[in-house]
Amino acid sequence: MNETTRLRQGSGSTAGGGAERTPEFRLAMDAYGGLRRDLFHDAFAYRPLPRMRTDGVITRRLPGRMREAAAWTPHAVVCFLAFISLLFGYTRSLNGLGGGLAWTLSGLIVAVPVVMTLVRPIGAFWLSCGAALLIGMMGDHGSMTPWTAGTVFMHLSVLTVVALRTRPRVAVWMWAVTVALGVVVGTVRGRTDSLGSMQMGFFYGVVLLVISVVHIRKDAERQVSAEKSVTAVERDRRTVLEERTNIARELHDVVAHHMSVVAIQAEAAPYRVENPPPELAQAFATIRENAVAALTELRRVLGVVRAEDYEAPDAPQPTLADLEGLLENVREAGLPVEKVITGAVRELPQGVELSAYRIIQEALSNTLRHAPGAGARVEIGYVLGGLGLRIVNGPATSEAGPSQGSGHGLTGMAERVAMLGGVMTAERTGEGGYEVTVFIPVEPAEPEPEPESGAGPGAANTTRMDKQA
């Protein structure tokens, strides 16, 4: 009973028009909607053929006026096709249409649709179908009925131009309409045994298929090129962000260490002075409170750049004093490297020391990857206004080819230099090697003031701690 009731309810809903539409019906409606959008909606809209680009391998070498004229090459080709169609139409008229108005129209009727593809491509297709229908109904064309040589060339030209100017789906609809037109006209003319419609349908289908494949290939190439460009930009951006994250982590470690030292020294300073005045003890207490608050805020702000699995290094961050160990490791890896230091060696801010060490490390790593067998030279110059670095290597001499690295080492080095307000250049040398030069500005250290006469050791200690703070 339940099953019978459900069947009756289903029959009633179908009769009332409320039943779900079958997949075949939806597919047919989608196809009809696509046909309307592609061939009927705004069919005679004005869409002028754009000029050709003149930045190709051949056109960009032409003189100025010739290059401007070359931009109209597609228009000239379409006009030439229209002229050939005109000749086909006049040839047919000489064979049986006579002269006068009929002779004039016989050429124009097959030439106008081709010219019309320059401004109204879809409308030109329908005009070409109308011209083929008119000529096909005017006489017996033998086994090619309803096609003639003129209408075949005209319609082929129109299909080719319109297919090149539109998308592949439009080409499918044009082919279907063309085949249907040939079958209908052939049937009306009583030439059901004619092979013209079948032959032309196959011929037009092959031409449109080739054009559609070319279209799809070009679209795929453009899409791949755009995706590569976006990927390269995103990769560069990610590299910069990763390098900034590393710098922020290192900055966090450096500043947090110094702020901790300031807080500890400010807390211990009053105990190093015998009977310190209350004002001095209060000043050191204030310094300690501010240092602890700054340290807490620093950890809150900069601590967010740490990954969940990131662990702060137990050992101190490397400086230029640790450079010899790096050079020994590089020499053991097979890279002969020479170090040259000029100027008066002095202690620089820890951020500068760390960045200089990382830049030299990355430059030598690039030499190992991209110039196997080459030698390198590291020059460090201490000048009044900052620190200069020059890392240069010779050309590769090993038979093993260079490895394919990520190619973003220079981006990381440049980001470090930019964060410190310096400048960097990286370029090939005349001998085939590579050279990286860096200058990082460093403000000169202020001379430590001498304690005033009569001041005790507590004043000197306070001066030193204030300078460290």
mmCIF file of C-alpha atoms in Angstrom, residues 109-390:
data_model
loop_
_atom_site.group_PDB
_atom_site.id
_atom_site.type_symbol
_atom_site.label_atom_id
_atom_site.label_comp_id
_atom_site.label_asym_id
_atom_site.label_seq_id
_atom_site.Cartn_x
_atom_site.Cartn_y
_atom_site.Cartn_z
ATOM 1 C CA ILE A 109 26.829 38.651 -51.659
ATOM 2 C CA VAL A 110 29.815 36.408 -50.935
ATOM 3 C CA ALA A 111 32.320 39.198 -50.192
ATOM 4 C CA VAL A 112 30.335 41.287 -47.710
ATOM 5 C CA PRO A 113 30.141 38.588 -44.971
ATOM 6 C CA VAL A 114 33.923 38.191 -45.048
ATOM 7 C CA VAL A 115 34.497 41.955 -44.681
ATOM 8 C CA MET A 116 31.885 42.098 -41.939
ATOM 9 C CA THR A 117 34.024 39.820 -39.720
ATOM 10 C CA LEU A 118 36.220 42.892 -39.079
ATOM 11 C CA VAL A 119 33.515 44.615 -37.021
ATOM 12 C CA ARG A 120 30.643 42.208 -36.272
ATOM 13 C CA PRO A 121 31.970 38.630 -36.251
ATOM 14 C CA ILE A 122 28.838 36.752 -35.074
ATOM 15 C CA GLY A 123 26.634 38.804 -37.374
ATOM 16 C CA ALA A 124 28.996 37.997 -40.247
ATOM 17 C CA PHE A 125 28.482 34.290 -39.548
ATOM 18 C CA TRP A 126 24.707 34.605 -39.807
ATOM 19 C CA LEU A 127 25.062 36.730 -42.939
ATOM 20 C CA SER A 128 27.298 34.059 -44.450
ATOM 21 C CA CYS A 129 24.710 31.391 -43.618
ATOM 22 C CA GLY A 130 22.044 33.540 -45.288
ATOM 23 C CA ALA A 131 24.192 34.012 -48.404
ATOM 24 C CA ALA A 132 24.895 30.279 -48.616
ATOM 25 C CA LEU A 133 21.178 29.548 -48.196
ATOM 26 C CA LEU A 134 20.186 32.035 -50.916
ATOM 27 C CA ILE A 135 22.735 30.814 -53.447
ATOM 28 C CA GLY A 136 22.010 27.178 -52.595
ATOM 29 C CA MET A 137 18.298 27.668 -53.369
ATOM 30 C CA MET A 138 18.913 29.504 -56.670
ATOM 31 C CA GLY A 139 20.125 26.641 -58.801
ATOM 32 C CA ASP A 140 21.287 23.078 -59.059
ATOM 33 C CA HIS A 141 24.948 22.774 -58.097
ATOM 34 C CA GLY A 142 25.337 19.075 -58.755
ATOM 35 C CA SER A 143 26.826 16.791 -56.148
ATOM 36 C CA MET A 144 27.939 19.803 -54.075
ATOM 37 C CA THR A 145 24.383 21.046 -53.541
ATOM 38 C CA PRO A 146 23.748 23.354 -51.728
ATOM 39 C CA TRP A 147 27.368 24.538 -51.766
ATOM 40 C CA THR A 148 29.253 26.288 -54.546
ATOM 41 C CA ALA A 149 32.925 27.159 -54.806
ATOM 42 C CA GLY A 150 32.166 30.764 -53.819
ATOM 43 C CA THR A 151 30.019 29.921 -50.812
ATOM 44 C CA VAL A 152 32.510 27.276 -49.649
ATOM 45 C CA PHE A 153 35.389 29.770 -49.685
ATOM 46 C CA MET A 154 33.221 32.531 -48.184
ATOM 47 C CA HIS A 155 31.946 30.390 -45.331
ATOM 48 C CA LEU A 156 35.377 28.907 -44.686
ATOM 49 C CA SER A 157 36.868 32.401 -44.416
ATOM 50 C CA VAL A 158 34.095 33.554 -42.089
ATOM 51 C CA LEU A 159 34.339 30.469 -39.866
ATOM 52 C CA THR A 160 38.115 30.813 -39.631
ATOM 53 C CA VAL A 161 38.111 34.498 -38.706
ATOM 54 C CA VAL A 162 35.223 34.194 -36.244
ATOM 55 C CA ALA A 163 36.729 31.097 -34.606
ATOM 56 C CA LEU A 164 40.056 32.910 -34.195
ATOM 57 C CA ARG A 165 38.301 35.880 -32.624
ATOM 58 C CA THR A 166 36.067 33.918 -30.234
ATOM 59 C CA ARG A 167 36.353 30.894 -27.964
ATOM 60 C CA PRO A 168 36.249 27.198 -28.922
ATOM 61 C CA ARG A 169 32.621 26.720 -27.802
ATOM 62 C CA VAL A 170 31.467 29.236 -30.414
ATOM 63 C CA ALA A 171 33.282 27.201 -33.076
ATOM 64 C CA VAL A 172 31.304 24.109 -32.050
ATOM 65 C CA TRP A 173 27.997 25.957 -32.371
ATOM 66 C CA MET A 174 28.960 27.395 -35.779
ATOM 67 C CA TRP A 175 29.898 23.946 -37.049
ATOM 68 C CA ALA A 176 26.579 22.485 -35.838
ATOM 69 C CA VAL A 177 24.562 25.286 -37.482
ATOM 70 C CA THR A 178 26.539 24.919 -40.727
ATOM 71 C CA VAL A 179 25.950 21.157 -40.913
ATOM 72 C CA ALA A 180 22.252 21.617 -40.145
ATOM 73 C CA LEU A 181 21.986 24.320 -42.820
ATOM 74 C CA GLY A 182 23.558 22.087 -45.460
ATOM 75 C CA VAL A 183 21.332 19.123 -44.601
ATOM 76 C CA VAL A 184 18.134 21.194 -44.592
ATOM 77 C CA VAL A 185 18.862 22.962 -47.894
ATOM 78 C CA GLY A 186 19.963 19.741 -49.556
ATOM 79 C CA THR A 187 16.772 18.016 -48.433
ATOM 80 C CA VAL A 188 14.585 20.890 -49.631
ATOM 81 C CA ARG A 189 16.298 20.826 -53.017
ATOM 82 C CA GLY A 190 15.600 17.112 -53.282
ATOM 83 C CA ARG A 191 19.284 16.135 -53.325
ATOM 84 C CA THR A 192 19.187 13.662 -50.439
ATOM 85 C CA ASP A 193 21.881 11.623 -52.174
ATOM 86 C CA SER A 194 24.200 14.626 -52.293
ATOM 87 C CA LEU A 195 27.584 14.262 -50.620
ATOM 88 C CA GLY A 196 28.156 18.028 -50.457
ATOM 89 C CA SER A 197 26.783 18.557 -46.977
ATOM 90 C CA MET A 198 28.660 15.580 -45.570
ATOM 91 C CA GLN A 199 31.927 16.573 -47.209
ATOM 92 C CA MET A 200 31.664 20.226 -46.218
ATOM 93 C CA GLY A 201 30.645 19.298 -42.679
ATOM 94 C CA PHE A 202 33.728 17.121 -42.306
ATOM 95 C CA PHE A 203 35.990 19.719 -43.918
ATOM 96 C CA TYR A 204 34.696 22.587 -41.788
ATOM 97 C CA GLY A 205 34.896 20.403 -38.689
ATOM 98 C CA VAL A 206 38.586 19.652 -39.269
ATOM 99 C CA VAL A 207 39.409 23.333 -39.800
ATOM 100 C CA LEU A 208 37.521 24.445 -36.699
ATOM 101 C CA LEU A 209 39.045 21.628 -34.670
ATOM 102 C CA VAL A 210 42.565 22.773 -35.566
ATOM 103 C CA ILE A 211 41.714 26.376 -34.672
ATOM 104 C CA SER A 212 40.154 25.305 -31.374
ATOM 105 C CA VAL A 213 43.211 23.241 -30.457
ATOM 106 C CA VAL A 214 45.453 26.224 -31.185
ATOM 107 C CA HIS A 215 43.141 28.403 -29.068
ATOM 108 C CA ILE A 216 43.219 25.972 -26.155
ATOM 109 C CA ARG A 217 46.991 25.637 -26.375
ATOM 110 C CA LYS A 218 47.531 29.409 -26.327
ATOM 111 C CA ASP A 219 45.124 29.837 -23.422
ATOM 112 C CA ALA A 220 46.941 27.099 -21.500
ATOM 113 C CA GLU A 221 50.313 28.717 -22.205
ATOM 114 C CA ARG A 222 49.039 32.104 -21.045
ATOM 115 C CA GLN A 223 47.588 30.552 -17.913
ATOM 116 C CA VAL A 224 50.807 28.672 -17.146
ATOM 117 C CA SER A 225 52.857 31.829 -17.741
ATOM 118 C CA ALA A 226 50.580 33.834 -15.443
ATOM 119 C CA GLU A 227 50.756 31.141 -12.770
ATOM 120 C CA LYS A 228 54.544 31.054 -13.039
ATOM 121 C CA SER A 229 54.713 34.808 -12.605
ATOM 122 C CA VAL A 230 52.422 34.682 -9.592
ATOM 123 C CA THR A 231 54.380 31.761 -8.142
ATOM 124 C CA ALA A 232 57.683 33.603 -8.586
ATOM 125 C CA VAL A 233 56.294 36.717 -6.905
ATOM 126 C CA GLU A 234 54.858 34.691 -4.046
ATOM 127 C CA ARG A 235 58.119 32.775 -3.674
ATOM 128 C CA ASP A 236 60.114 36.005 -3.465
ATOM 129 C CA ARG A 237 57.632 37.448 -0.988
ATOM 130 C CA ARG A 238 57.738 34.300 1.121
ATOM 131 C CA THR A 239 61.536 34.362 1.109
ATOM 132 C CA VAL A 240 61.571 37.978 2.279
ATOM 133 C CA LEU A 241 59.040 37.224 5.011
ATOM 134 C CA GLU A 242 61.000 34.186 6.167
ATOM 135 C CA GLU A 243 64.191 36.226 6.292
ATOM 136 C CA ARG A 244 62.448 38.994 8.202
ATOM 137 C CA THR A 245 61.124 36.394 10.613
ATOM 138 C CA ASN A 246 64.630 35.064 11.171
ATOM 139 C CA ILE A 247 65.915 38.593 11.716
ATOM 140 C CA ALA A 248 63.086 39.297 14.159
ATOM 141 C CA ARG A 249 63.925 36.149 16.077
ATOM 142 C CA GLU A 250 67.582 37.068 16.261
ATOM 143 C CA LEU A 251 66.684 40.643 17.208
ATOM 144 C CA HIS A 252 64.468 39.303 19.966
ATOM 145 C CA ASP A 253 67.320 37.196 21.347
ATOM 146 C CA VAL A 254 69.846 40.042 21.181
ATOM 147 C CA VAL A 255 67.654 42.762 22.677
ATOM 148 C CA ALA A 256 66.187 40.460 25.311
ATOM 149 C CA HIS A 257 69.701 39.530 26.450
ATOM 150 C CA HIS A 258 70.781 43.146 26.818
ATOM 151 C CA MET A 259 67.579 44.191 28.554
ATOM 152 C CA SER A 260 68.045 41.341 31.034
ATOM 153 C CA VAL A 261 71.582 42.529 31.746
ATOM 154 C CA VAL A 262 70.323 46.072 32.296
ATOM 155 C CA ALA A 263 67.670 44.873 34.746
ATOM 156 C CA ILE A 264 70.161 42.742 36.702
ATOM 157 C CA GLN A 265 72.789 45.488 36.882
ATOM 158 C CA ALA A 266 70.222 48.087 37.912
ATOM 159 C CA GLU A 267 69.066 45.814 40.727
ATOM 160 C CA ALA A 268 72.615 45.110 41.931
ATOM 161 C CA ALA A 269 74.050 48.615 41.520
ATOM 162 C CA PRO A 270 72.787 50.108 44.833
ATOM 163 C CA TYR A 271 74.516 47.339 46.753
ATOM 164 C CA ARG A 272 77.881 48.243 45.232
ATOM 165 C CA VAL A 273 77.815 51.702 46.757
ATOM 166 C CA GLU A 274 78.224 52.219 50.456
ATOM 167 C CA ASN A 275 75.252 54.090 51.912
ATOM 168 C CA PRO A 276 73.697 55.109 48.543
ATOM 169 C CA PRO A 277 71.455 58.142 48.726
ATOM 170 C CA PRO A 278 67.723 57.381 48.452
ATOM 171 C CA GLU A 279 67.492 59.248 45.162
ATOM 172 C CA LEU A 280 70.136 56.978 43.614
ATOM 173 C CA ALA A 281 68.452 53.821 44.892
ATOM 174 C CA GLN A 282 65.099 55.032 43.572
ATOM 175 C CA ALA A 283 66.675 55.838 40.169
ATOM 176 C CA PHE A 284 68.095 52.340 39.850
ATOM 177 C CA ALA A 285 64.777 50.850 40.949
ATOM 178 C CA THR A 286 63.027 52.830 38.246
ATOM 179 C CA ILE A 287 65.581 51.689 35.657
ATOM 180 C CA ARG A 288 65.025 48.078 36.663
ATOM 181 C CA GLU A 289 61.228 48.409 36.520
ATOM 182 C CA ASN A 290 61.373 49.988 33.066
ATOM 183 C CA ALA A 291 63.817 47.347 31.834
ATOM 184 C CA VAL A 292 61.611 44.505 33.092
ATOM 185 C CA ALA A 293 58.505 46.128 31.572
ATOM 186 C CA ALA A 294 60.291 46.665 28.259
ATOM 187 C CA LEU A 295 61.515 43.079 28.310
ATOM 188 C CA THR A 296 57.993 41.792 28.937
ATOM 189 C CA GLU A 297 56.557 43.922 26.149
ATOM 190 C CA LEU A 298 59.346 42.888 23.788
ATOM 191 C CA ARG A 299 58.683 39.234 24.407
ATOM 192 C CA ARG A 300 54.971 39.761 23.900
ATOM 193 C CA VAL A 301 55.372 41.603 20.600
ATOM 194 C CA LEU A 302 58.321 39.867 19.008
ATOM 195 C CA GLY A 303 57.579 36.458 20.496
ATOM 196 C CA VAL A 304 54.688 35.992 18.067
ATOM 197 C CA VAL A 305 57.124 35.467 15.196
ATOM 198 C CA ARG A 306 58.375 32.259 16.736
ATOM 199 C CA ALA A 307 56.925 29.063 15.411
ATOM 200 C CA GLU A 308 55.385 26.707 17.908
ATOM 201 C CA ASP A 309 58.280 24.293 17.520
ATOM 202 C CA TYR A 310 60.955 27.000 17.529
ATOM 203 C CA GLU A 311 63.517 26.774 20.284
ATOM 204 C CA ALA A 312 65.876 29.596 21.109
ATOM 205 C CA PRO A 313 69.505 28.626 20.549
ATOM 206 C CA ASP A 314 71.400 27.660 23.673
ATOM 207 C CA ALA A 315 74.694 29.039 22.346
ATOM 208 C CA PRO A 316 75.282 32.759 21.704
ATOM 209 C CA GLN A 317 74.608 34.028 18.188
ATOM 210 C CA PRO A 318 77.725 34.019 15.984
ATOM 211 C CA THR A 319 79.718 37.188 15.355
ATOM 212 C CA LEU A 320 82.683 38.118 13.182
ATOM 213 C CA ALA A 321 84.947 36.790 15.930
ATOM 214 C CA ASP A 322 83.630 33.313 15.068
ATOM 215 C CA LEU A 323 84.316 33.732 11.370
ATOM 216 C CA GLU A 324 87.490 31.639 11.399
ATOM 217 C CA GLY A 325 85.523 28.563 12.406
ATOM 218 C CA LEU A 326 83.148 29.105 9.498
ATOM 219 C CA LEU A 327 86.067 29.460 7.076
ATOM 220 C CA GLU A 328 87.634 26.238 8.377
ATOM 221 C CA ASN A 329 84.385 24.363 7.763
ATOM 222 C CA VAL A 330 84.186 25.775 4.254
ATOM 223 C CA ARG A 331 87.778 24.790 3.522
ATOM 224 C CA GLU A 332 87.044 21.261 4.691
ATOM 225 C CA ALA A 333 84.126 21.208 2.231
ATOM 226 C CA GLY A 334 86.556 21.851 -0.624
ATOM 227 C CA LEU A 335 86.420 25.624 -1.036
ATOM 228 C CA PRO A 336 89.800 27.390 -0.716
ATOM 229 C CA VAL A 337 88.993 30.726 0.892
ATOM 230 C CA GLU A 338 91.200 33.635 1.914
ATOM 231 C CA LYS A 339 90.328 36.226 4.557
ATOM 232 C CA VAL A 340 91.607 39.793 4.475
ATOM 233 C CA ILE A 341 90.845 42.358 7.199
ATOM 234 C CA THR A 342 91.570 46.051 6.815
ATOM 235 C CA GLY A 343 91.110 48.860 9.289
ATOM 236 C CA ALA A 344 91.086 48.828 13.057
ATOM 237 C CA VAL A 345 89.133 45.837 14.303
ATOM 238 C CA ARG A 346 86.559 46.899 16.875
ATOM 239 C CA GLU A 347 83.453 45.511 18.460
ATOM 240 C CA LEU A 348 80.310 46.387 16.524
ATOM 241 C CA PRO A 349 76.659 46.172 17.551
ATOM 242 C CA GLN A 350 75.592 42.569 17.864
ATOM 243 C CA GLY A 351 72.964 42.886 15.121
ATOM 244 C CA VAL A 352 75.589 44.128 12.680
ATOM 245 C CA GLU A 353 78.031 41.392 13.674
ATOM 246 C CA LEU A 354 75.392 38.690 13.276
ATOM 247 C CA SER A 355 74.158 39.997 9.901
ATOM 248 C CA ALA A 356 77.727 40.283 8.574
ATOM 249 C CA TYR A 357 78.414 36.707 9.639
ATOM 250 C CA ARG A 358 75.224 35.442 7.965
ATOM 251 C CA ILE A 359 75.946 37.339 4.753
ATOM 252 C CA ILE A 360 79.442 35.857 4.487
ATOM 253 C CA GLN A 361 78.032 32.422 5.302
ATOM 254 C CA GLU A 362 75.382 32.656 2.572
ATOM 255 C CA ALA A 363 77.832 34.013 -0.017
ATOM 256 C CA LEU A 364 80.277 31.156 0.603
ATOM 257 C CA SER A 365 77.410 28.645 0.476
ATOM 258 C CA ASN A 366 76.407 30.049 -2.916
ATOM 259 C CA THR A 367 79.984 29.618 -4.100
ATOM 260 C CA LEU A 368 79.970 25.971 -3.050
ATOM 261 C CA ARG A 369 76.657 25.368 -4.831
ATOM 262 C CA HIS A 370 77.071 27.365 -8.015
ATOM 263 C CA ALA A 371 80.848 27.505 -8.610
ATOM 264 C CA PRO A 372 82.315 24.081 -7.725
ATOM 265 C CA GLY A 373 86.088 24.069 -7.708
ATOM 266 C CA ALA A 374 86.422 27.865 -7.523
ATOM 267 C CA GLY A 375 88.335 29.797 -4.894
ATOM 268 C CA ALA A 376 86.913 32.616 -2.779
ATOM 269 C CA ARG A 377 88.157 35.701 -1.006
ATOM 270 C CA VAL A 378 86.517 37.399 1.966
ATOM 271 C CA GLU A 379 87.443 41.022 2.628
ATOM 272 C CA ILE A 380 86.299 42.801 5.789
ATOM 273 C CA GLY A 381 86.887 46.517 6.072
ATOM 274 C CA TYR A 382 86.418 48.431 9.324
ATOM 275 C CA VAL A 383 85.899 52.079 8.441
ATOM 276 C CA LEU A 384 84.822 55.065 10.452
ATOM 277 C CA GLY A 385 81.237 55.070 9.230
ATOM 278 C CA GLY A 386 80.514 51.367 9.263
ATOM 279 C CA LEU A 387 81.541 47.925 8.044
ATOM 280 C CA GLY A 388 82.388 46.915 4.498
ATOM 281 C CA LEU A 389 82.245 43.358 3.154
ATOM 282 C CA ARG A 390 83.388 41.935 -0.162
#
